[in-house]
PDB file of N, CA and C in Angstrom:
ATOM      1  N   ARG A 562     -82.440-158.040 -24.561  1.00  0.00           N
ATOM      2  CA  ARG A 562     -81.677-156.420 -25.449  1.00  0.00           C
ATOM      3  C   ARG A 562     -82.973-155.309 -26.134  1.00  0.00           C
ATOM      4  N   GLU A 563     -83.285-156.032 -26.904  1.00  0.00           N
ATOM      5  CA  GLU A 563     -84.701-155.832 -27.551  1.00  0.00           C
ATOM      6  C   GLU A 563     -85.598-154.934 -26.765  1.00  0.00           C
ATOM      7  N   ALA A 564     -85.849-155.899 -25.250  1.00  0.00           N
ATOM      8  CA  ALA A 564     -86.868-155.280 -24.746  1.00  0.00           C
ATOM      9  C   ALA A 564     -86.655-154.223 -23.959  1.00  0.00           C
ATOM     10  N   ILE A 565     -84.746-154.060 -23.343  1.00  0.00           N
ATOM     11  CA  ILE A 565     -85.294-152.743 -23.111  1.00  0.00           C
ATOM     12  C   ILE A 565     -84.819-151.548 -24.025  1.00  0.00           C
ATOM     13  N   LYS A 566     -84.671-150.926 -25.414  1.00  0.00           N
ATOM     14  CA  LYS A 566     -84.778-151.328 -25.452  1.00  0.00           C
ATOM     15  C   LYS A 566     -85.741-150.043 -26.031  1.00  0.00           C
ATOM     16  N   ARG A 567     -87.084-151.295 -26.709  1.00  0.00           N
ATOM     17  CA  ARG A 567     -88.771-151.049 -26.517  1.00  0.00           C
ATOM     18  C   ARG A 567     -88.796-149.713 -25.542  1.00  0.00           C
ATOM     19  N   ARG A 568     -88.326-151.120 -24.153  1.00  0.00           N
ATOM     20  CA  ARG A 568     -88.672-150.070 -22.595  1.00  0.00           C
ATOM     21  C   ARG A 568     -88.014-148.289 -23.528  1.00  0.00           C
ATOM     22  N   ASP A 569     -87.352-147.860 -23.128  1.00  0.00           N
ATOM     23  CA  ASP A 569     -86.255-147.110 -23.587  1.00  0.00           C
ATOM     24  C   ASP A 569     -86.834-145.851 -24.900  1.00  0.00           C
ATOM     25  N   ASN A 570     -88.245-146.483 -25.418  1.00  0.00           N
ATOM     26  CA  ASN A 570     -88.850-146.109 -26.787  1.00  0.00           C
ATOM     27  C   ASN A 570     -88.141-145.886 -27.769  1.00  0.00           C
ATOM     28  N   PHE A 571     -86.509-146.540 -28.029  1.00  0.00           N
ATOM     29  CA  PHE A 571     -85.599-146.681 -29.047  1.00  0.00           C
ATOM     30  C   PHE A 571     -84.792-145.165 -28.608  1.00  0.00           C
ATOM     31  N   THR A 572     -84.622-144.855 -27.426  1.00  0.00           N
ATOM     32  CA  THR A 572     -83.511-143.763 -27.851  1.00  0.00           C
ATOM     33  C   THR A 572     -82.599-143.200 -26.891  1.00  0.00           C
ATOM     34  N   CYS A 573     -82.001-142.941 -26.688  1.00  0.00           N
ATOM     35  CA  CYS A 573     -80.588-142.573 -25.684  1.00  0.00           C
ATOM     36  C   CYS A 573     -80.976-141.754 -24.826  1.00  0.00           C
ATOM     37  N   CYS A 574     -81.058-142.920 -23.488  1.00  0.00           N
ATOM     38  CA  CYS A 574     -80.947-142.483 -22.263  1.00  0.00           C
ATOM     39  C   CYS A 574     -80.550-141.423 -22.132  1.00  0.00           C
ATOM     40  N   ASN A 575     -79.310-140.832 -22.370  1.00  0.00           N
ATOM     41  CA  ASN A 575     -77.976-139.691 -22.666  1.00  0.00           C
ATOM     42  C   ASN A 575     -78.684-138.406 -23.009  1.00  0.00           C
ATOM     43  N   CYS A 576     -78.426-139.006 -24.129  1.00  0.00           N
ATOM     44  CA  CYS A 576     -77.985-137.550 -25.666  1.00  0.00           C
ATOM     45  C   CYS A 576     -80.346-137.337 -25.792  1.00  0.00           C
ATOM     46  N   GLY A 577     -80.277-138.078 -25.821  1.00  0.00           N
ATOM     47  CA  GLY A 577     -81.705-138.390 -26.480  1.00  0.00           C
ATOM     48  C   GLY A 577     -82.446-138.806 -28.151  1.00  0.00           C
ATOM     49  N   ASN A 578     -81.002-139.003 -28.148  1.00  0.00           N
ATOM     50  CA  ASN A 578     -81.116-139.225 -29.789  1.00  0.00           C
ATOM     51  C   ASN A 578     -82.306-140.620 -30.281  1.00  0.00           C
ATOM     52  N   SER A 579     -83.524-140.551 -30.907  1.00  0.00           N
ATOM     53  CA  SER A 579     -83.773-141.398 -31.065  1.00  0.00           C
ATOM     54  C   SER A 579     -83.320-142.074 -32.924  1.00  0.00           C
ATOM     55  N   ILE A 580     -84.406-143.200 -32.915  1.00  0.00           N
ATOM     56  CA  ILE A 580     -83.803-144.398 -34.633  1.00  0.00           C
ATOM     57  C   ILE A 580     -85.147-143.741 -35.037  1.00  0.00           C
ATOM     58  N   TYR A 581     -85.808-142.878 -34.391  1.00  0.00           N
ATOM     59  CA  TYR A 581     -87.166-141.771 -35.336  1.00  0.00           C
ATOM     60  C   TYR A 581     -86.572-140.314 -35.612  1.00  0.00           C
ATOM     61  N   ASN A 582     -85.106-140.418 -34.641  1.00  0.00           N
ATOM     62  CA  ASN A 582     -85.168-139.191 -35.963  1.00  0.00           C
ATOM     63  C   ASN A 582     -83.304-139.329 -36.894  1.00  0.00           C
ATOM     64  N   GLU A 583     -83.373-140.671 -35.785  1.00  0.00           N
ATOM     65  CA  GLU A 583     -81.765-140.708 -37.037  1.00  0.00           C
ATOM     66  C   GLU A 583     -81.553-142.483 -37.472  1.00  0.00           C
ATOM     67  N   PRO A 584     -82.517-142.776 -38.082  1.00  0.00           N
ATOM     68  CA  PRO A 584     -83.310-144.119 -38.717  1.00  0.00           C
ATOM     69  C   PRO A 584     -82.006-144.515 -38.244  1.00  0.00           C
ATOM     70  N   ASN A 585     -80.847-144.470 -38.728  1.00  0.00           N
ATOM     71  CA  ASN A 585     -79.582-145.471 -38.771  1.00  0.00           C
ATOM     72  C   ASN A 585     -78.870-145.262 -37.105  1.00  0.00           C
ATOM     73  N   LEU A 586     -79.744-144.724 -36.553  1.00  0.00           N
ATOM     74  CA  LEU A 586     -78.584-144.787 -35.043  1.00  0.00           C
ATOM     75  C   LEU A 586     -78.292-146.198 -34.959  1.00  0.00           C
ATOM     76  N   LEU A 587     -76.833-146.437 -33.826  1.00  0.00           N
ATOM     77  CA  LEU A 587     -76.626-147.304 -33.527  1.00  0.00           C
ATOM     78  C   LEU A 587     -77.665-146.587 -31.887  1.00  0.00           C
ATOM     79  N   LEU A 588     -77.809-148.143 -31.464  1.00  0.00           N
ATOM     80  CA  LEU A 588     -78.201-148.140 -29.817  1.00  0.00           C
ATOM     81  C   LEU A 588     -77.512-149.433 -29.770  1.00  0.00           C
ATOM     82  N   GLU A 589     -77.568-149.438 -28.746  1.00  0.00           N
ATOM     83  CA  GLU A 589     -76.787-150.633 -27.594  1.00  0.00           C
ATOM     84  C   GLU A 589     -77.384-149.818 -26.419  1.00  0.00           C
ATOM     85  N   ILE A 590     -77.256-151.450 -24.875  1.00  0.00           N
ATOM     86  CA  ILE A 590     -77.269-151.362 -23.659  1.00  0.00           C
ATOM     87  C   ILE A 590     -75.655-151.139 -23.296  1.00  0.00           C
ATOM     88  N   ASP A 591     -76.409-150.239 -21.974  1.00  0.00           N
ATOM     89  CA  ASP A 591     -75.222-150.113 -21.347  1.00  0.00           C
ATOM     90  C   ASP A 591     -75.827-150.763 -19.925  1.00  0.00           C
ATOM     91  N   HIS A 592     -74.732-150.823 -18.616  1.00  0.00           N
ATOM     92  CA  HIS A 592     -74.936-150.882 -17.063  1.00  0.00           C
ATOM     93  C   HIS A 592     -75.312-149.268 -16.733  1.00  0.00           C
ATOM     94  N   ILE A 593     -76.333-149.161 -15.459  1.00  0.00           N
ATOM     95  CA  ILE A 593     -75.774-147.795 -14.964  1.00  0.00           C
ATOM     96  C   ILE A 593     -74.425-147.743 -14.593  1.00  0.00           C
ATOM     97  N   ILE A 594     -74.711-149.063 -13.843  1.00  0.00           N
ATOM     98  CA  ILE A 594     -73.766-149.021 -13.200  1.00  0.00           C
ATOM     99  C   ILE A 594     -73.389-150.138 -12.148  1.00  0.00           C
ATOM    100  N   PRO A 595     -71.953-150.275 -13.715  1.00  0.00           N
ATOM    101  CA  PRO A 595     -70.988-151.028 -13.847  1.00  0.00           C
ATOM    102  C   PRO A 595     -70.661-152.541 -13.160  1.00  0.00           C
ATOM    103  N   VAL A 596     -71.004-153.554 -14.266  1.00  0.00           N
ATOM    104  CA  VAL A 596     -71.124-154.635 -13.517  1.00  0.00           C
ATOM    105  C   VAL A 596     -69.171-154.158 -12.830  1.00  0.00           C
ATOM    106  N   SER A 597     -68.821-154.003 -12.665  1.00  0.00           N
ATOM    107  CA  SER A 597     -66.913-153.911 -11.616  1.00  0.00           C
ATOM    108  C   SER A 597     -66.902-153.352 -10.840  1.00  0.00           C
ATOM    109  N   LYS A 598     -67.967-152.433 -10.510  1.00  0.00           N
ATOM    110  CA  LYS A 598     -68.370-151.475  -9.631  1.00  0.00           C
ATOM    111  C   LYS A 598     -69.923-152.643  -9.018  1.00  0.00           C
ATOM    112  N   GLY A 599     -69.998-153.872  -9.229  1.00  0.00           N
ATOM    113  CA  GLY A 599     -71.040-154.647  -8.236  1.00  0.00           C
ATOM    114  C   GLY A 599     -72.781-154.352  -8.959  1.00  0.00           C
ATOM    115  N   GLY A 600     -72.669-153.637 -10.157  1.00  0.00           N
ATOM    116  CA  GLY A 600     -73.597-153.381 -11.017  1.00  0.00           C
ATOM    117  C   GLY A 600     -74.426-155.488 -11.523  1.00  0.00           C
ATOM    118  N   GLN A 601     -76.000-154.827 -11.718  1.00  0.00           N
ATOM    119  CA  GLN A 601     -75.870-156.183 -12.141  1.00  0.00           C
ATOM    120  C   GLN A 601     -76.579-156.226 -13.811  1.00  0.00           C
ATOM    121  N   THR A 602     -76.768-157.344 -13.793  1.00  0.00           N
ATOM    122  CA  THR A 602     -77.344-157.223 -15.537  1.00  0.00           C
ATOM    123  C   THR A 602     -78.335-157.674 -15.559  1.00  0.00           C
ATOM    124  N   VAL A 603     -79.115-156.620 -14.846  1.00  0.00           N
ATOM    125  CA  VAL A 603     -80.931-157.281 -14.369  1.00  0.00           C
ATOM    126  C   VAL A 603     -82.028-155.149 -15.128  1.00  0.00           C
ATOM    127  N   ALA A 604     -82.654-155.275 -16.241  1.00  0.00           N
ATOM    128  CA  ALA A 604     -83.671-154.724 -16.389  1.00  0.00           C
ATOM    129  C   ALA A 604     -83.336-153.207 -15.938  1.00  0.00           C
ATOM    130  N   PRO A 605     -83.297-152.867 -14.388  1.00  0.00           N
ATOM    131  CA  PRO A 605     -83.762-152.078 -14.418  1.00  0.00           C
ATOM    132  C   PRO A 605     -82.643-150.912 -13.532  1.00  0.00           C
ATOM    133  N   ASN A 606     -81.064-151.967 -14.110  1.00  0.00           N
ATOM    134  CA  ASN A 606     -79.285-151.069 -14.238  1.00  0.00           C
ATOM    135  C   ASN A 606     -79.747-151.520 -15.941  1.00  0.00           C
ATOM    136  N   LEU A 607     -79.832-151.786 -16.419  1.00  0.00           N
ATOM    137  CA  LEU A 607     -79.229-151.224 -18.368  1.00  0.00           C
ATOM    138  C   LEU A 607     -80.518-149.480 -18.458  1.00  0.00           C
ATOM    139  N   GLN A 608     -79.181-149.197 -19.352  1.00  0.00           N
ATOM    140  CA  GLN A 608     -80.095-148.662 -19.958  1.00  0.00           C
ATOM    141  C   GLN A 608     -79.583-148.538 -21.200  1.00  0.00           C
ATOM    142  N   THR A 609     -80.995-147.406 -22.309  1.00  0.00           N
ATOM    143  CA  THR A 609     -80.175-147.260 -24.006  1.00  0.00           C
ATOM    144  C   THR A 609     -79.660-146.668 -24.578  1.00  0.00           C
ATOM    145  N   TYR A 610     -78.123-146.436 -24.774  1.00  0.00           N
ATOM    146  CA  TYR A 610     -77.123-145.179 -25.803  1.00  0.00           C
ATOM    147  C   TYR A 610     -76.568-145.187 -26.529  1.00  0.00           C
ATOM    148  N   ALA A 611     -77.050-144.387 -27.307  1.00  0.00           N
ATOM    149  CA  ALA A 611     -76.401-144.496 -28.577  1.00  0.00           C
ATOM    150  C   ALA A 611     -74.736-144.447 -28.618  1.00  0.00           C
ATOM    151  N   GLY A 612     -73.574-145.257 -29.292  1.00  0.00           N
ATOM    152  CA  GLY A 612     -72.950-146.462 -29.816  1.00  0.00           C
ATOM    153  C   GLY A 612     -71.695-144.889 -29.394  1.00  0.00           C
ATOM    154  N   ASN A 613     -72.349-143.791 -29.680  1.00  0.00           N
ATOM    155  CA  ASN A 613     -71.122-142.902 -29.169  1.00  0.00           C
ATOM    156  C   ASN A 613     -71.021-142.359 -28.656  1.00  0.00           C
ATOM    157  N   VAL A 614     -72.511-142.560 -27.396  1.00  0.00           N
ATOM    158  CA  VAL A 614     -71.840-141.642 -25.710  1.00  0.00           C
ATOM    159  C   VAL A 614     -71.547-143.281 -25.144  1.00  0.00           C
ATOM    160  N   ILE A 615     -71.199-144.609 -25.155  1.00  0.00           N
ATOM    161  CA  ILE A 615     -71.049-145.305 -24.186  1.00  0.00           C
ATOM    162  C   ILE A 615     -69.477-144.855 -24.654  1.00  0.00           C
ATOM    163  N   GLY A 616     -68.925-144.212 -26.192  1.00  0.00           N
ATOM    164  CA  GLY A 616     -67.194-144.086 -25.622  1.00  0.00           C
ATOM    165  C   GLY A 616     -66.647-143.283 -25.775  1.00  0.00           C
ATOM    166  N   GLN A 617     -67.897-142.141 -25.084  1.00  0.00           N
ATOM    167  CA  GLN A 617     -67.158-141.493 -24.825  1.00  0.00           C
ATOM    168  C   GLN A 617     -67.618-141.224 -23.114  1.00  0.00           C
ATOM    169  N   ARG A 618     -68.387-142.162 -22.876  1.00  0.00           N
ATOM    170  CA  ARG A 618     -68.322-142.947 -20.609  1.00  0.00           C
ATOM    171  C   ARG A 618     -67.278-143.246 -20.687  1.00  0.00           C
ATOM    172  N   ALA A 619     -66.868-144.797 -21.792  1.00  0.00           N
ATOM    173  CA  ALA A 619     -65.634-144.975 -20.646  1.00  0.00           C
ATOM    174  C   ALA A 619     -64.304-143.923 -21.064  1.00  0.00           C
ATOM    175  N   THR A 620     -64.257-142.590 -21.894  1.00  0.00           N
ATOM    176  CA  THR A 620     -63.203-142.571 -21.783  1.00  0.00           C
ATOM    177  C   THR A 620     -63.722-140.563 -20.643  1.00  0.00           C
ATOM    178  N   LYS A 621     -64.514-140.853 -20.189  1.00  0.00           N
ATOM    179  CA  LYS A 621     -64.899-140.067 -18.627  1.00  0.00           C
ATOM    180  C   LYS A 621     -64.178-140.719 -17.876  1.00  0.00           C
ATOM    181  N   SER A 622     -64.481-142.376 -17.713  1.00  0.00           N
ATOM    182  CA  SER A 622     -64.320-143.052 -16.723  1.00  0.00           C
ATOM    183  C   SER A 622     -62.873-143.460 -16.303  1.00  0.00           C
ATOM    184  N   VAL A 623     -62.599-143.690 -17.856  1.00  0.00           N
ATOM    185  CA  VAL A 623     -60.643-143.713 -17.907  1.00  0.00           C
ATOM    186  C   VAL A 623     -59.570-141.713 -17.470  1.00  0.00           C
ATOM    187  N   LEU A 624     -61.001-140.872 -17.360  1.00  0.00           N
ATOM    188  CA  LEU A 624     -60.080-140.027 -16.716  1.00  0.00           C
ATOM    189  C   LEU A 624     -60.193-139.923 -15.561  1.00  0.00           C
ATOM    190  N   ASN A 625     -61.540-140.456 -15.249  1.00  0.00           N
ATOM    191  CA  ASN A 625     -61.466-140.070 -13.390  1.00  0.00           C
ATOM    192  C   ASN A 625     -61.089-140.646 -12.816  1.00  0.00           C
ATOM    193  N   GLU A 626     -60.512-141.732 -13.222  1.00  0.00           N
ATOM    194  CA  GLU A 626     -60.179-142.930 -12.273  1.00  0.00           C
ATOM    195  C   GLU A 626     -58.039-141.973 -12.421  1.00  0.00           C
ATOM    196  N   LEU A 627     -57.703-141.496 -13.813  1.00  0.00           N
ATOM    197  CA  LEU A 627     -56.277-141.410 -13.556  1.00  0.00           C
ATOM    198  C   LEU A 627     -56.653-139.885 -12.873  1.00  0.00           C
ATOM    199  N   ALA A 628     -57.530-139.143 -13.182  1.00  0.00           N
ATOM    200  CA  ALA A 628     -57.266-138.311 -12.200  1.00  0.00           C
ATOM    201  C   ALA A 628     -57.461-138.262 -10.709  1.00  0.00           C
ATOM    202  N   HIS A 629     -57.838-139.398 -10.108  1.00  0.00           N
ATOM    203  CA  HIS A 629     -57.934-139.914  -8.679  1.00  0.00           C
ATOM    204  C   HIS A 629     -56.545-140.241  -8.395  1.00  0.00           C
ATOM    205  N   THR A 630     -55.704-140.998  -8.981  1.00  0.00           N
ATOM    206  CA  THR A 630     -54.847-142.164  -9.227  1.00  0.00           C
ATOM    207  C   THR A 630     -53.412-140.602  -8.737  1.00  0.00           C
ATOM    208  N   TYR A 631     -53.807-139.971  -9.376  1.00  0.00           N
ATOM    209  CA  TYR A 631     -53.262-138.743  -9.512  1.00  0.00           C
ATOM    210  C   TYR A 631     -52.983-137.782  -8.372  1.00  0.00           C
ATOM    211  N   MET A 632     -54.554-136.966  -8.119  1.00  0.00           N
ATOM    212  CA  MET A 632     -54.361-136.642  -6.800  1.00  0.00           C
ATOM    213  C   MET A 632     -54.080-137.431  -5.705  1.00  0.00           C
ATOM    214  N   LEU A 633     -54.216-139.018  -5.087  1.00  0.00           N
ATOM    215  CA  LEU A 633     -53.752-139.413  -4.408  1.00  0.00           C
ATOM    216  C   LEU A 633     -51.770-139.976  -4.538  1.00  0.00           C
ATOM    217  N   HIS A 634     -51.855-138.964  -5.362  1.00  0.00           N
ATOM    218  CA  HIS A 634     -49.910-139.292  -5.726  1.00  0.00           C
ATOM    219  C   HIS A 634     -49.427-137.984  -5.188  1.00  0.00           C
ATOM    220  N   LEU A 635     -50.385-136.534  -4.957  1.00  0.00           N
ATOM    221  CA  LEU A 635     -50.026-135.640  -4.949  1.00  0.00           C
ATOM    222  C   LEU A 635     -50.606-135.480  -3.576  1.00  0.00           C
ATOM    223  N   MET A 636     -51.287-135.832  -3.106  1.00  0.00           N
ATOM    224  CA  MET A 636     -51.738-135.928  -1.207  1.00  0.00           C
ATOM    225  C   MET A 636     -50.821-136.692  -1.003  1.00  0.00           C
ATOM    226  N   GLN A 637     -49.954-137.857  -0.417  1.00  0.00           N
ATOM    227  CA  GLN A 637     -48.525-138.732  -0.633  1.00  0.00           C
ATOM    228  C   GLN A 637     -48.005-137.479  -0.064  1.00  0.00           C
ATOM    229  N   VAL A 638     -47.144-137.104  -1.447  1.00  0.00           N
ATOM    230  CA  VAL A 638     -46.002-136.422  -2.110  1.00  0.00           C
ATOM    231  C   VAL A 638     -45.883-135.250  -0.793  1.00  0.00           C
ATOM    232  N   ALA A 639     -47.080-134.294  -1.104  1.00  0.00           N
ATOM    233  CA  ALA A 639     -47.912-133.426   0.375  1.00  0.00           C
ATOM    234  C   ALA A 639     -46.868-133.267   2.055  1.00  0.00           C
ATOM    235  N   SER A 640     -48.031-135.391   1.720  1.00  0.00           N
ATOM    236  CA  SER A 640     -47.753-135.447   2.996  1.00  0.00           C
ATOM    237  C   SER A 640     -46.184-135.543   3.836  1.00  0.00           C
ATOM    238  N   GLU A 641     -45.165-136.197   2.316  1.00  0.00           N
ATOM    239  CA  GLU A 641     -43.553-136.120   2.556  1.00  0.00           C
ATOM    240  C   GLU A 641     -42.844-135.301   3.211  1.00  0.00           C
ATOM    241  N   ASN A 642     -43.185-134.186   2.229  1.00  0.00           N
ATOM    242  CA  ASN A 642     -42.699-133.403   2.771  1.00  0.00           C
ATOM    243  C   ASN A 642     -42.883-131.869   4.048  1.00  0.00           C
TER     244      ASN A 642
END
């Protein structure tokens, strides 16, 4: 994990914030392609993210899944009418 942070120059790949600008910034490593979608835990599929960004990504993912499920429901209802 430290090697990934070093490779990314201790900078969030999403928001661009770094420990050089914000010394107490919490940096974490996250998958680009999630494991649940077939992504692997290998260096090319890992990026450095600020801790707050990971939470935002998770929220966006959940909202996208809900929207997709709702759209499927609407399409089913429309086809029944």
